[in-house]
Structure formats: C-alpha cells, structure tokens
Coordinates of N, CA and C in Angstrom, one line a residue:
X1 N 20.7 8.6 -17.9 CA 21.0 8.4 -16.5 C 21.6 7.0 -16.3
X2 N 22.7 7.0 -15.5 CA 23.3 5.7 -15.3 C 22.6 4.9 -14.2
X3 N 22.0 3.8 -14.6 CA 21.2 3.0 -13.7 C 22.0 2.2 -12.7
X4 N 23.3 1.9 -13.0 CA 24.0 1.1 -12.1 C 24.4 1.8 -10.8
X5 N 24.3 3.1 -10.8 CA 24.6 3.9 -9.6 C 23.5 4.0 -8.6
X6 N 22.3 3.6 -9.1 CA 21.1 3.7 -8.2 C 21.1 2.4 -7.3
X7 N 21.0 2.6 -6.0 CA 20.8 1.4 -5.1 C 19.4 0.9 -5.3
X8 N 19.3 -0.4 -5.2 CA 17.9 -1.0 -5.4 C 17.3 -1.4 -4.1
X9 N 18.1 -1.2 -3.0 CA 17.5 -1.5 -1.6 C 17.8 -0.4 -0.7
X10 N 17.0 -0.4 0.4 CA 17.2 0.6 1.4 C 16.7 0.0 2.7
X11 N 17.6 0.1 3.8 CA 17.2 -0.5 5.0 C 16.4 0.5 5.9
X12 N 15.3 0.1 6.4 CA 14.4 1.0 7.1 C 14.0 0.4 8.5
X13 N 13.4 1.2 9.3 CA 12.8 0.8 10.5 C 11.4 1.5 10.6
X14 N 10.5 0.9 11.3 CA 9.1 1.4 11.4 C 8.9 1.7 12.9
X15 N 8.2 2.9 13.1 CA 7.8 3.3 14.4 C 6.3 3.2 14.5
X16 N 5.8 2.4 15.4 CA 4.3 2.2 15.6 C 4.0 2.9 16.9
X17 N 2.8 3.5 16.9 CA 2.3 4.2 18.1 C 1.0 3.6 18.6
X18 N 1.0 3.3 19.9 CA -0.2 2.8 20.5 C -0.8 4.1 21.2
X19 N -2.0 4.5 20.9 CA -2.6 5.7 21.5 C -3.9 5.4 22.2
X20 N -4.1 6.1 23.3 CA -5.4 6.0 24.0 C -6.5 6.6 23.2
X21 N -7.7 5.9 23.2 CA -8.8 6.5 22.5 C -9.7 7.2 23.6
X22 N -10.1 8.4 23.2 CA -11.0 9.1 24.1 C -12.4 9.4 23.4
X23 N -13.3 9.8 24.2 CA -14.6 10.1 23.6 C -15.5 8.9 23.5
X24 N -16.5 9.0 22.6 CA -17.5 7.9 22.4 C -16.9 6.6 21.9
X25 N -15.8 6.7 21.1 CA -15.2 5.5 20.6 C -14.6 4.6 21.7
X26 N -14.3 5.2 22.8 CA -13.6 4.5 23.9 C -14.5 3.4 24.6
X27 N -15.8 3.5 24.2 CA -16.7 2.5 24.7 C -16.4 1.1 24.2
X28 N -15.8 1.0 23.0 CA -15.5 -0.2 22.3 C -14.1 -0.7 22.5
X29 N -13.2 0.2 22.6 CA -11.8 -0.1 22.8 C -11.1 1.0 23.4
X30 N -10.1 0.7 24.3 CA -9.3 1.8 25.0 C -8.1 2.3 24.2
X31 N -7.5 1.4 23.4 CA -6.3 1.8 22.7 C -6.5 1.4 21.2
X32 N -5.6 2.1 20.3 CA -5.5 1.7 18.9 C -4.1 1.9 18.5
X33 N -3.7 1.1 17.5 CA -2.3 1.2 16.9 C -2.4 2.0 15.6
X34 N -1.4 2.8 15.4 CA -1.3 3.6 14.2 C 0.2 3.6 13.7
X35 N 0.4 3.8 12.5 CA 1.8 3.9 11.9 C 2.2 5.3 12.2
X36 N 3.4 5.4 12.9 CA 3.9 6.8 13.2 C 4.9 7.3 12.2
X37 N 5.9 6.4 11.8 CA 6.9 6.8 10.9 C 7.7 5.7 10.3
X38 N 8.4 5.9 9.2 CA 9.3 5.0 8.6 C 10.6 5.8 8.5
X39 N 11.7 5.2 9.1 CA 13.0 5.9 9.2 C 14.1 5.0 8.6
X40 N 15.2 5.6 8.4 CA 16.4 4.8 7.9 C 16.9 4.0 9.1
X41 N 17.1 2.7 8.8 CA 17.6 1.8 9.9 C 19.0 2.1 10.2
X42 N 19.4 2.0 11.5 CA 20.7 2.2 12.0 C 21.2 1.0 12.8
X43 N 22.5 0.7 12.7 CA 23.0 -0.5 13.5 C 22.6 -0.5 15.0
X44 N 22.5 0.7 15.6 CA 22.2 0.8 17.0 C 20.8 0.4 17.3
X45 N 19.9 0.3 16.3 CA 18.5 -0.1 16.6 C 18.4 -1.6 17.0
X46 N 19.4 -2.4 16.7 CA 19.3 -3.8 17.0 C 18.5 -4.5 16.0
X47 N 18.0 -5.7 16.5 CA 17.2 -6.6 15.6 C 15.7 -6.8 16.1
X48 N 15.5 -6.5 17.4 CA 14.2 -6.8 18.0 C 13.4 -5.5 18.2
X49 N 12.1 -5.6 18.2 CA 11.3 -4.4 18.6 C 11.6 -3.9 20.0
X50 N 11.6 -2.6 20.1 CA 11.9 -2.0 21.5 C 11.0 -0.8 21.8
X51 N 10.7 -0.6 23.0 CA 9.9 0.5 23.5 C 10.7 1.7 23.5
X52 N 10.2 2.8 22.8 CA 11.0 4.1 22.8 C 10.4 5.0 23.8
X53 N 9.1 5.0 24.0 CA 8.5 6.0 24.9 C 7.1 5.4 25.4
X54 N 6.8 5.8 26.6 CA 5.5 5.4 27.2 C 5.1 6.4 28.2
X55 N 3.8 6.8 28.1 CA 3.2 7.6 29.2 C 1.7 7.1 29.3
X56 N 0.9 7.8 30.0 CA -0.5 7.3 30.2 C -1.4 7.4 29.0
X57 N -0.9 8.2 27.9 CA -1.7 8.3 26.7 C -1.2 7.6 25.5
X58 N 0.1 7.2 25.5 CA 0.6 6.5 24.3 C 1.9 5.7 24.6
X59 N 2.2 4.9 23.6 CA 3.5 4.2 23.6 C 4.0 4.3 22.2
X60 N 5.3 4.3 22.0 CA 6.0 4.3 20.7 C 7.0 3.1 20.7
X61 N 6.8 2.3 19.6 CA 7.7 1.1 19.5 C 8.5 1.2 18.2
X62 N 9.7 0.9 18.2 CA 10.6 0.8 17.1 C 10.8 -0.6 16.6
X63 N 10.5 -0.8 15.3 CA 10.6 -2.2 14.7 C 11.7 -2.0 13.6
X64 N 12.9 -2.5 13.9 CA 14.0 -2.3 12.9 C 14.1 -3.5 11.9
X65 N 14.9 -3.3 10.9 CA 15.2 -4.4 10.0 C 14.3 -4.7 8.8
X66 N 13.8 -3.6 8.2 CA 13.0 -3.9 7.0 C 13.7 -3.4 5.8
X67 N 13.8 -4.2 4.8 CA 14.5 -3.9 3.5 C 13.4 -3.5 2.5
X68 N 13.6 -2.3 2.0 CA 12.7 -1.9 0.9 C 13.5 -2.1 -0.4
X69 N 12.9 -2.9 -1.3 CA 13.5 -3.2 -2.6 C 12.7 -2.6 -3.7
X70 N 13.4 -2.1 -4.7 CA 12.8 -1.5 -5.9 C 13.0 -2.6 -7.0
X71 N 11.9 -3.0 -7.6 CA 12.0 -3.9 -8.7 C 11.7 -3.3 -10.0
X72 N 12.5 -3.6 -11.0 CA 12.3 -2.9 -12.3 C 10.9 -3.2 -12.9
X73 N 10.4 -4.4 -12.7 CA 9.1 -4.8 -13.2 C 7.9 -4.1 -12.5
X74 N 8.2 -3.4 -11.5 CA 7.1 -2.7 -10.8 C 7.3 -1.1 -10.9
X75 N 8.0 -0.7 -11.9 CA 8.3 0.7 -12.1 C 7.0 1.5 -12.2
X76 N 6.0 1.0 -12.7 CA 4.7 1.7 -12.8 C 4.1 2.0 -11.4
X77 N 4.2 1.0 -10.5 CA 3.7 1.2 -9.2 C 4.5 2.3 -8.4
X78 N 5.8 2.4 -8.7 CA 6.6 3.4 -8.1 C 6.2 4.8 -8.7
X79 N 6.0 4.8 -10.1 CA 5.6 6.0 -10.8 C 4.3 6.6 -10.2
X80 N 3.3 5.7 -9.9 CA 2.0 6.1 -9.4 C 2.2 6.8 -8.0
X81 N 3.1 6.2 -7.2 CA 3.4 6.8 -5.9 C 4.2 8.1 -6.0
X82 N 5.3 8.1 -6.8 CA 6.2 9.3 -7.0 C 5.4 10.5 -7.6
X83 N 4.4 10.2 -8.4 CA 3.7 11.3 -9.1 C 2.5 11.7 -8.3
X84 N 2.2 11.1 -7.2 CA 1.0 11.5 -6.4 C 1.3 12.8 -5.7
X85 N 0.2 13.5 -5.3 CA 0.4 14.8 -4.6 C 1.3 14.7 -3.3
X86 N 1.2 13.5 -2.7 CA 2.0 13.3 -1.4 C 2.5 11.9 -1.5
X87 N 3.7 11.7 -2.1 CA 4.3 10.3 -2.1 C 4.5 9.8 -0.7
X88 N 4.4 8.5 -0.5 CA 4.4 8.0 0.8 C 5.0 6.6 0.9
X89 N 5.3 6.2 2.1 CA 5.7 4.8 2.5 C 4.4 4.0 2.7
X90 N 4.3 2.8 2.3 CA 3.2 1.9 2.6 C 3.7 0.8 3.6
X91 N 3.0 0.6 4.7 CA 3.4 -0.4 5.6 C 2.2 -1.3 5.9
X92 N 2.4 -2.6 5.7 CA 1.4 -3.7 6.0 C 1.8 -4.1 7.4
X93 N 0.8 -4.1 8.4 CA 1.1 -4.5 9.7 C 0.0 -5.4 10.2
X94 N 0.3 -6.3 11.2 CA -0.7 -7.2 11.8 C -0.5 -7.2 13.3
X95 N -1.5 -7.5 14.0 CA -1.4 -7.6 15.5 C -0.9 -9.0 15.8
X96 N -0.1 -9.1 16.8 CA 0.5 -10.4 17.3 C -0.7 -11.2 17.9
X97 N -0.6 -12.5 17.7 CA -1.6 -13.4 18.3 C -1.4 -13.4 19.8
X98 N -0.2 -13.5 20.3 CA 0.1 -13.5 21.7 C 1.4 -12.6 21.9
X99 N 1.5 -12.1 23.1 CA 2.6 -11.2 23.4 C 4.0 -11.8 23.2
X100 N 4.9 -11.1 22.6 CA 6.3 -11.6 22.4 C 7.3 -10.9 23.2
X101 N 7.4 -9.6 23.1 CA 8.4 -8.8 23.8 C 7.8 -7.8 24.8
X102 N 6.5 -7.8 24.9 CA 5.8 -6.9 25.8 C 4.7 -7.6 26.5
X103 N 4.1 -7.0 27.5 CA 3.0 -7.6 28.3 C 1.8 -7.9 27.5
X104 N 1.5 -7.1 26.4 CA 0.4 -7.3 25.6 C 0.8 -7.4 24.1
X105 N 0.0 -8.0 23.3 CA 0.4 -8.1 21.9 C 0.7 -6.7 21.2
X106 N 1.6 -6.7 20.4 CA 2.1 -5.5 19.7 C 1.5 -5.5 18.2
X107 N 1.4 -4.3 17.7 CA 1.2 -4.2 16.2 C 2.6 -4.4 15.6
X108 N 2.7 -5.5 14.7 CA 3.9 -5.8 14.1 C 3.9 -5.5 12.6
X109 N 4.8 -4.6 12.2 CA 5.0 -4.3 10.7 C 5.5 -5.6 10.1
X110 N 5.0 -5.9 8.9 CA 5.4 -7.1 8.1 C 6.2 -6.7 6.9
X111 N 5.8 -5.7 6.2 CA 6.4 -5.3 4.9 C 6.3 -3.8 4.8
X112 N 7.4 -3.2 4.2 CA 7.5 -1.8 3.9 C 7.7 -1.7 2.4
X113 N 7.0 -0.8 1.7 CA 7.2 -0.6 0.3 C 6.9 0.8 -0.1
X114 N 7.3 1.1 -1.3 CA 7.0 2.4 -2.0 C 6.1 2.2 -3.2
X115 N 5.7 0.9 -3.4 CA 4.9 0.6 -4.6 C 3.4 0.7 -4.3
X116 N 2.8 1.5 -5.1 CA 1.3 1.7 -5.1 C 0.6 0.4 -5.4
X117 N 1.2 -0.4 -6.3 CA 0.6 -1.7 -6.7 C 0.6 -2.6 -5.5
X118 N 1.7 -2.7 -4.8 CA 1.8 -3.6 -3.6 C 0.7 -3.3 -2.6
X119 N 0.6 -2.0 -2.3 CA -0.4 -1.5 -1.3 C -1.8 -1.9 -1.7
X120 N -2.1 -1.7 -3.0 CA -3.4 -2.0 -3.5 C -3.7 -3.5 -3.4
X121 N -2.8 -4.3 -3.7 CA -3.0 -5.8 -3.6 C -3.2 -6.2 -2.1
X122 N -2.5 -5.6 -1.2 CA -2.7 -5.9 0.2 C -4.0 -5.5 0.7
X123 N -4.4 -4.3 0.3 CA -5.8 -3.8 0.7 C -6.9 -4.7 0.1
X124 N -6.7 -5.1 -1.1 CA -7.7 -6.0 -1.7 C -7.7 -7.3 -1.0
X125 N -6.6 -7.7 -0.3 CA -6.6 -9.0 0.5 C -7.1 -8.7 1.9
X126 N -7.6 -7.5 2.2 CA -8.2 -7.2 3.5 C -7.1 -7.1 4.6
X127 N -5.9 -6.7 4.2 CA -4.8 -6.5 5.2 C -4.9 -5.1 5.7
X128 N -4.2 -4.8 6.8 CA -4.1 -3.5 7.4 C -2.9 -2.8 6.8
X129 N -3.1 -1.8 6.0 CA -2.1 -1.0 5.3 C -2.2 0.4 5.7
X130 N -1.2 1.0 6.2 CA -1.2 2.5 6.5 C -0.1 3.1 5.7
X131 N -0.1 4.4 5.6 CA 0.9 5.2 4.9 C 1.3 6.4 5.7
X132 N 2.6 6.8 5.5 CA 3.1 8.0 6.0 C 3.9 8.7 4.9
X133 N 4.0 10.0 5.0 CA 4.7 10.7 3.9 C 6.2 10.3 3.8
X134 N 6.7 10.2 2.6 CA 8.1 9.9 2.4 C 8.8 11.2 2.3
X135 N 10.0 11.2 2.9 CA 10.8 12.5 2.9 C 11.3 12.8 1.5
X136 N 11.7 14.1 1.2 CA 12.1 14.5 -0.1 C 13.3 13.6 -0.7
X137 N 14.2 13.2 0.2 CA 15.3 12.4 -0.3 C 14.9 11.1 -0.9
X138 N 13.9 10.5 -0.2 CA 13.3 9.2 -0.7 C 12.5 9.4 -1.9
X139 N 11.8 10.4 -2.0 CA 11.0 10.7 -3.2 C 11.9 11.0 -4.4
X140 N 13.0 11.7 -4.2 CA 14.0 11.9 -5.3 C 14.6 10.5 -5.7
X141 N 15.0 9.7 -4.8 CA 15.5 8.3 -5.1 C 14.5 7.5 -5.9
X142 N 13.2 7.6 -5.5 CA 12.2 6.9 -6.2 C 12.0 7.5 -7.6
X143 N 12.0 8.8 -7.7 CA 11.8 9.4 -9.1 C 13.0 9.1 -10.0
X144 N 14.2 9.0 -9.5 CA 15.4 8.6 -10.3 C 15.2 7.2 -10.7
X145 N 14.8 6.3 -9.9 CA 14.6 4.9 -10.3 C 13.5 4.8 -11.4
X146 N 12.4 5.5 -11.2 CA 11.3 5.5 -12.2 C 11.9 6.1 -13.5
X147 N 12.6 7.2 -13.5 CA 13.2 7.8 -14.7 C 14.1 6.8 -15.4
X148 N 14.8 5.9 -14.7 CA 15.7 5.0 -15.3 C 15.0 3.7 -15.8
X149 N 13.9 3.3 -15.2 CA 13.4 2.0 -15.4 C 11.9 1.9 -16.0
X150 N 11.2 3.0 -15.9 CA 9.8 3.0 -16.3 C 9.7 3.1 -17.8
X151 N 9.1 2.1 -18.4 CA 8.8 2.1 -19.9 C 7.3 2.0 -20.1
X152 N 6.7 3.1 -20.6 CA 5.2 3.0 -20.8 C 4.8 1.9 -21.7
X153 N 3.7 1.2 -21.4 CA 3.2 0.2 -22.3 C 2.7 0.9 -23.6
X154 N 3.0 0.2 -24.7 CA 2.5 0.8 -26.0 C 1.0 0.9 -26.1
X155 N 0.5 1.9 -26.6 CA -0.9 2.1 -26.8 C -1.4 1.1 -27.8
X156 N -2.5 0.4 -27.5 CA -3.1 -0.6 -28.5 C -4.3 0.1 -29.1
X157 N -4.3 0.0 -30.4 CA -5.4 0.6 -31.2 C -6.7 -0.2 -30.8
X158 N -7.7 0.6 -30.4 CA -9.0 0.0 -30.1 C -9.8 -0.1 -31.4
X159 N -10.5 -1.2 -31.5 CA -11.4 -1.4 -32.6 C -12.6 -0.5 -32.5
X160 N -13.0 0.2 -33.5 CA -14.2 1.1 -33.4 C -15.4 0.3 -33.0
X161 N -16.2 0.8 -32.2 CA -17.4 0.2 -31.7 C -18.3 -0.3 -32.8
X162 N -18.3 0.4 -33.9 CA -19.2 0.1 -35.0 C -18.8 -1.2 -35.7
X163 N -17.5 -1.7 -35.5 CA -17.0 -2.9 -36.1 C -17.0 -4.1 -35.2
X164 N -17.4 -3.8 -33.9 CA -17.4 -4.9 -33.0 C -18.7 -5.7 -33.1
X165 N -18.6 -7.0 -33.0 CA -19.8 -7.8 -33.0 C -20.7 -7.6 -31.8
X166 N -22.0 -7.6 -31.9 CA -22.9 -7.5 -30.8 C -23.1 -8.8 -30.1
X167 N -23.2 -8.7 -28.7 CA -23.4 -9.8 -27.9 C -24.4 -9.5 -26.9
X168 N -25.2 -10.5 -26.5 CA -26.2 -10.3 -25.4 C -25.5 -10.4 -24.1
X169 N -26.2 -10.3 -23.0 CA -25.6 -10.3 -21.7 C -24.9 -11.6 -21.3
X170 N -25.2 -12.7 -22.1 CA -24.6 -14.0 -21.8 C -23.4 -14.3 -22.7
X171 N -23.1 -13.3 -23.6 CA -22.0 -13.5 -24.5 C -22.3 -14.2 -25.8
X172 N -23.6 -14.4 -26.1 CA -24.1 -15.0 -27.4 C -24.2 -13.9 -28.4
X173 N -24.1 -14.3 -29.7 CA -24.2 -13.3 -30.8 C -25.7 -12.7 -30.7
X174 N -25.7 -11.4 -31.0 CA -27.0 -10.7 -30.9 C -27.2 -9.9 -32.2
X175 N -28.4 -9.5 -32.5 CA -28.6 -8.6 -33.6 C -29.6 -7.5 -33.3
X176 N -29.6 -6.5 -34.0 CA -30.5 -5.3 -33.8 C -31.4 -5.2 -35.0
X177 N -32.7 -5.0 -34.8 CA -33.6 -4.9 -35.9 C -34.6 -3.8 -35.6
X178 N -35.1 -3.2 -36.6 CA -36.1 -2.2 -36.4 C -37.5 -2.7 -36.6
X179 N -37.6 -4.0 -36.9 CA -38.9 -4.7 -37.1 C -39.4 -5.2 -35.7
X180 N -40.6 -5.0 -35.5 CA -41.2 -5.4 -34.2 C -41.5 -6.9 -34.3
X181 N -40.9 -7.7 -33.4 CA -41.0 -9.1 -33.4 C -42.2 -9.7 -32.7
X182 N -42.6 -9.1 -31.7 CA -43.7 -9.7 -30.8 C -44.9 -8.8 -30.7
X183 N -46.1 -9.5 -30.8 CA -47.4 -8.9 -30.6 C -47.6 -7.7 -31.5
X184 N -48.8 -7.1 -31.2 CA -49.1 -5.8 -31.9 C -49.6 -6.0 -33.3
X185 N -50.0 -5.0 -34.0 CA -50.5 -5.0 -35.3 C -49.4 -5.0 -36.3
X186 N -49.4 -6.0 -37.3 CA -48.4 -6.2 -38.3 C -48.3 -5.0 -39.3
X187 N -49.3 -4.2 -39.3 CA -49.4 -3.1 -40.4 C -48.5 -1.9 -40.1

C-alpha cells in the first residue's frame, strides 16, 4: 500500500447537545450536555461555536475547527479502535468557566481523536471523554492507515517461572524449605 497517498489529517466539527433531564434525576440538575456527533468540517461553519437548534427540551451547538491527526507512533491505538466492534470518535470536552457566546456556559470540545490510547489517558486524568460511532468512510481511512503503519512489537521470550529467583513481598531474596523453622516438635 502506498503510504504517501493517505492523508494524515482530517478537519472535523463537533455537535454538542444540551438536553433537559426528566424524572428523579432532575432534582439535582435540570440540564446535561452530551456529545451528539462528529462531522466533516466545512468552510461555511465559520470559526466560532454557534447554535443550530433550540426548543424547550434541547439545544444543539456546532463547534467547528478540530483537526484530527494520525500519528505513526500511535498506530496501535488506532488499531485498537479500528478493530473494535464499533469504531468511534473520542471527544474530550469541558464546561466553560463563564459564558462566552451564549447566556450560560457551554460544553466546549477540546480535542477529537480516533486513538484508543489518547482516550484512555484522558479518562485516567479524570477528563470528560465521550464517544460516537465513526462512519464507514472514516473507519476505512483508519484501517488503511493502520495497515500501512502498524508494526507489531516483537514477542519477548519469557523466562520460565522455575528459573526466576524468589522474592518476598518487599523484593528481598527469599527461599523455600520443607523444614519447619519455628516451634513444634523437632522429631
């Protein structure tokens, strides 16, 4: 496969949805933000977030201008996503501290990726990360990139357990004996 023909970047936009909470959960909060979709960015989207739709139960906001980059050294992270039962986009988003373009703070996407490793690191850092299914064309692009750049790490021979030195729970050398060391009858 010719690797030079594969683009390494893709321009995207993120759609976030603010939805009204009903039922028992509405005692604690009236609204919540969720990731709606990741779409191809278009010049007509502009550069600033904008309201797409609003009614009494929800709002949809478009956040343009996210570049998804594929890095050769993260091919394994893309492989894990591409080979999953449902490959997806991962989006890290945060709430604004104070309102910028709306009357209330918005959920602001920060980063969009296709890397399983990136999403895992962000989740480990206690960030808000959501996912939405990636369309077949994006999955095909990701699979082509993985086919061109993924190199499995060579298997390392593991030393048989019988040849490994014994250590106690503190990492000090230990030994095993069938002789009873403490108390009891020596016979």
